[in-house]
């Protein structure tokens, strides 16, 4: 499960085993909402079926997978937040995914995307 995070600059995970083509490299530190700092220890590609998320940061102490809508939009895709839902679509206006807000969070399952749309979520090179 991935949490859609508007404060997250890049996709991030605390689970190193999810990443392929992993590059171990100190990139910088990140600061969480509780003002806790930790290191970004590398990056890799998250692959699930026909979905690829490129350059996902590995943050060892992170307890959740964070989906950066800023990075998503860099791929010529858009995200629209409403009070009770979040819609993700391509620039032609085709809905790729709509999720309801639960417990004040917008969460997405990459497995749902597998059934809907094959695409690659990549950013420009680091």
mmCIF file of C-alpha atoms in Angstrom, residues 10-88:
data_model
loop_
_atom_site.group_PDB
_atom_site.id
_atom_site.type_symbol
_atom_site.label_atom_id
_atom_site.label_comp_id
_atom_site.label_asym_id
_atom_site.label_seq_id
_atom_site.Cartn_x
_atom_site.Cartn_y
_atom_site.Cartn_z
ATOM 1 C CA UNK A 10 10.102 11.757 -4.293
ATOM 2 C CA UNK A 11 8.563 8.297 -3.963
ATOM 3 C CA UNK A 12 10.057 6.670 -0.838
ATOM 4 C CA UNK A 13 10.018 3.304 0.883
ATOM 5 C CA UNK A 14 11.564 1.825 3.997
ATOM 6 C CA UNK A 15 11.532 -1.685 2.490
ATOM 7 C CA UNK A 16 14.758 -2.237 0.534
ATOM 8 C CA UNK A 17 13.492 -5.615 -0.763
ATOM 9 C CA UNK A 18 10.874 -3.814 -2.895
ATOM 10 C CA UNK A 19 13.526 -2.128 -5.055
ATOM 11 C CA UNK A 20 15.203 -3.474 -8.184
ATOM 12 C CA UNK A 21 18.352 -2.028 -9.771
ATOM 13 C CA UNK A 22 19.219 -0.612 -6.362
ATOM 14 C CA UNK A 23 22.012 1.973 -6.174
ATOM 15 C CA UNK A 24 23.448 2.337 -2.675
ATOM 16 C CA UNK A 25 24.372 5.976 -2.330
ATOM 17 C CA UNK A 26 23.906 8.625 0.329
ATOM 18 C CA UNK A 27 21.807 11.293 -1.369
ATOM 19 C CA UNK A 28 20.836 13.639 1.456
ATOM 20 C CA UNK A 29 18.663 13.667 4.553
ATOM 21 C CA UNK A 30 14.908 14.033 4.785
ATOM 22 C CA UNK A 31 12.877 15.625 7.551
ATOM 23 C CA UNK A 32 9.572 14.107 8.609
ATOM 24 C CA UNK A 33 6.599 15.967 10.055
ATOM 25 C CA UNK A 34 7.819 15.228 13.588
ATOM 26 C CA UNK A 35 11.136 16.998 12.759
ATOM 27 C CA UNK A 36 13.028 13.691 12.762
ATOM 28 C CA UNK A 37 15.868 13.628 10.202
ATOM 29 C CA UNK A 38 17.136 10.480 8.510
ATOM 30 C CA UNK A 39 19.311 9.589 5.530
ATOM 31 C CA UNK A 40 18.233 8.609 2.037
ATOM 32 C CA UNK A 41 20.507 5.590 1.564
ATOM 33 C CA UNK A 42 19.943 4.958 -2.129
ATOM 34 C CA UNK A 43 17.316 4.467 -4.787
ATOM 35 C CA UNK A 44 15.919 1.827 -7.101
ATOM 36 C CA UNK A 45 12.965 0.876 -9.244
ATOM 37 C CA UNK A 46 9.750 -0.468 -7.778
ATOM 38 C CA UNK A 47 8.306 -3.008 -10.220
ATOM 39 C CA UNK A 48 4.933 -4.657 -9.727
ATOM 40 C CA UNK A 49 3.650 -6.478 -12.814
ATOM 41 C CA UNK A 50 3.375 -3.935 -15.619
ATOM 42 C CA UNK A 51 3.906 -0.924 -13.323
ATOM 43 C CA UNK A 52 7.356 0.586 -12.815
ATOM 44 C CA UNK A 53 8.111 3.449 -10.460
ATOM 45 C CA UNK A 54 11.638 4.685 -11.190
ATOM 46 C CA UNK A 55 14.042 6.285 -8.723
ATOM 47 C CA UNK A 56 12.200 5.352 -5.541
ATOM 48 C CA UNK A 57 14.258 6.531 -2.580
ATOM 49 C CA UNK A 58 15.203 4.060 0.140
ATOM 50 C CA UNK A 59 14.830 5.538 3.633
ATOM 51 C CA UNK A 60 15.666 2.777 6.105
ATOM 52 C CA UNK A 61 13.578 3.966 9.059
ATOM 53 C CA UNK A 62 10.478 4.812 7.014
ATOM 54 C CA UNK A 63 7.489 2.754 8.142
ATOM 55 C CA UNK A 64 5.304 3.388 5.078
ATOM 56 C CA UNK A 65 5.574 3.614 1.314
ATOM 57 C CA UNK A 66 5.126 7.241 0.253
ATOM 58 C CA UNK A 67 3.850 8.117 -3.223
ATOM 59 C CA UNK A 68 4.971 11.603 -4.263
ATOM 60 C CA UNK A 69 2.309 13.286 -6.332
ATOM 61 C CA UNK A 70 4.903 15.875 -7.358
ATOM 62 C CA UNK A 71 7.041 13.137 -8.903
ATOM 63 C CA UNK A 72 3.900 11.625 -10.455
ATOM 64 C CA UNK A 73 3.067 14.978 -12.079
ATOM 65 C CA UNK A 74 6.632 15.236 -13.443
ATOM 66 C CA UNK A 75 5.659 12.297 -15.674
ATOM 67 C CA UNK A 76 3.036 14.442 -17.470
ATOM 68 C CA UNK A 77 0.274 13.051 -15.268
ATOM 69 C CA UNK A 78 -1.975 14.950 -12.880
ATOM 70 C CA UNK A 79 -3.496 14.484 -9.452
ATOM 71 C CA UNK A 80 -6.689 16.159 -8.262
ATOM 72 C CA UNK A 81 -7.555 16.114 -4.568
ATOM 73 C CA UNK A 82 -11.125 16.537 -3.426
ATOM 74 C CA UNK A 83 -12.424 16.512 0.142
ATOM 75 C CA UNK A 84 -13.292 12.812 -0.033
ATOM 76 C CA UNK A 85 -11.321 11.445 -2.996
ATOM 77 C CA UNK A 86 -8.134 11.650 -5.026
ATOM 78 C CA UNK A 87 -8.133 11.277 -8.830
ATOM 79 C CA UNK A 88 -5.073 10.496 -10.907
#
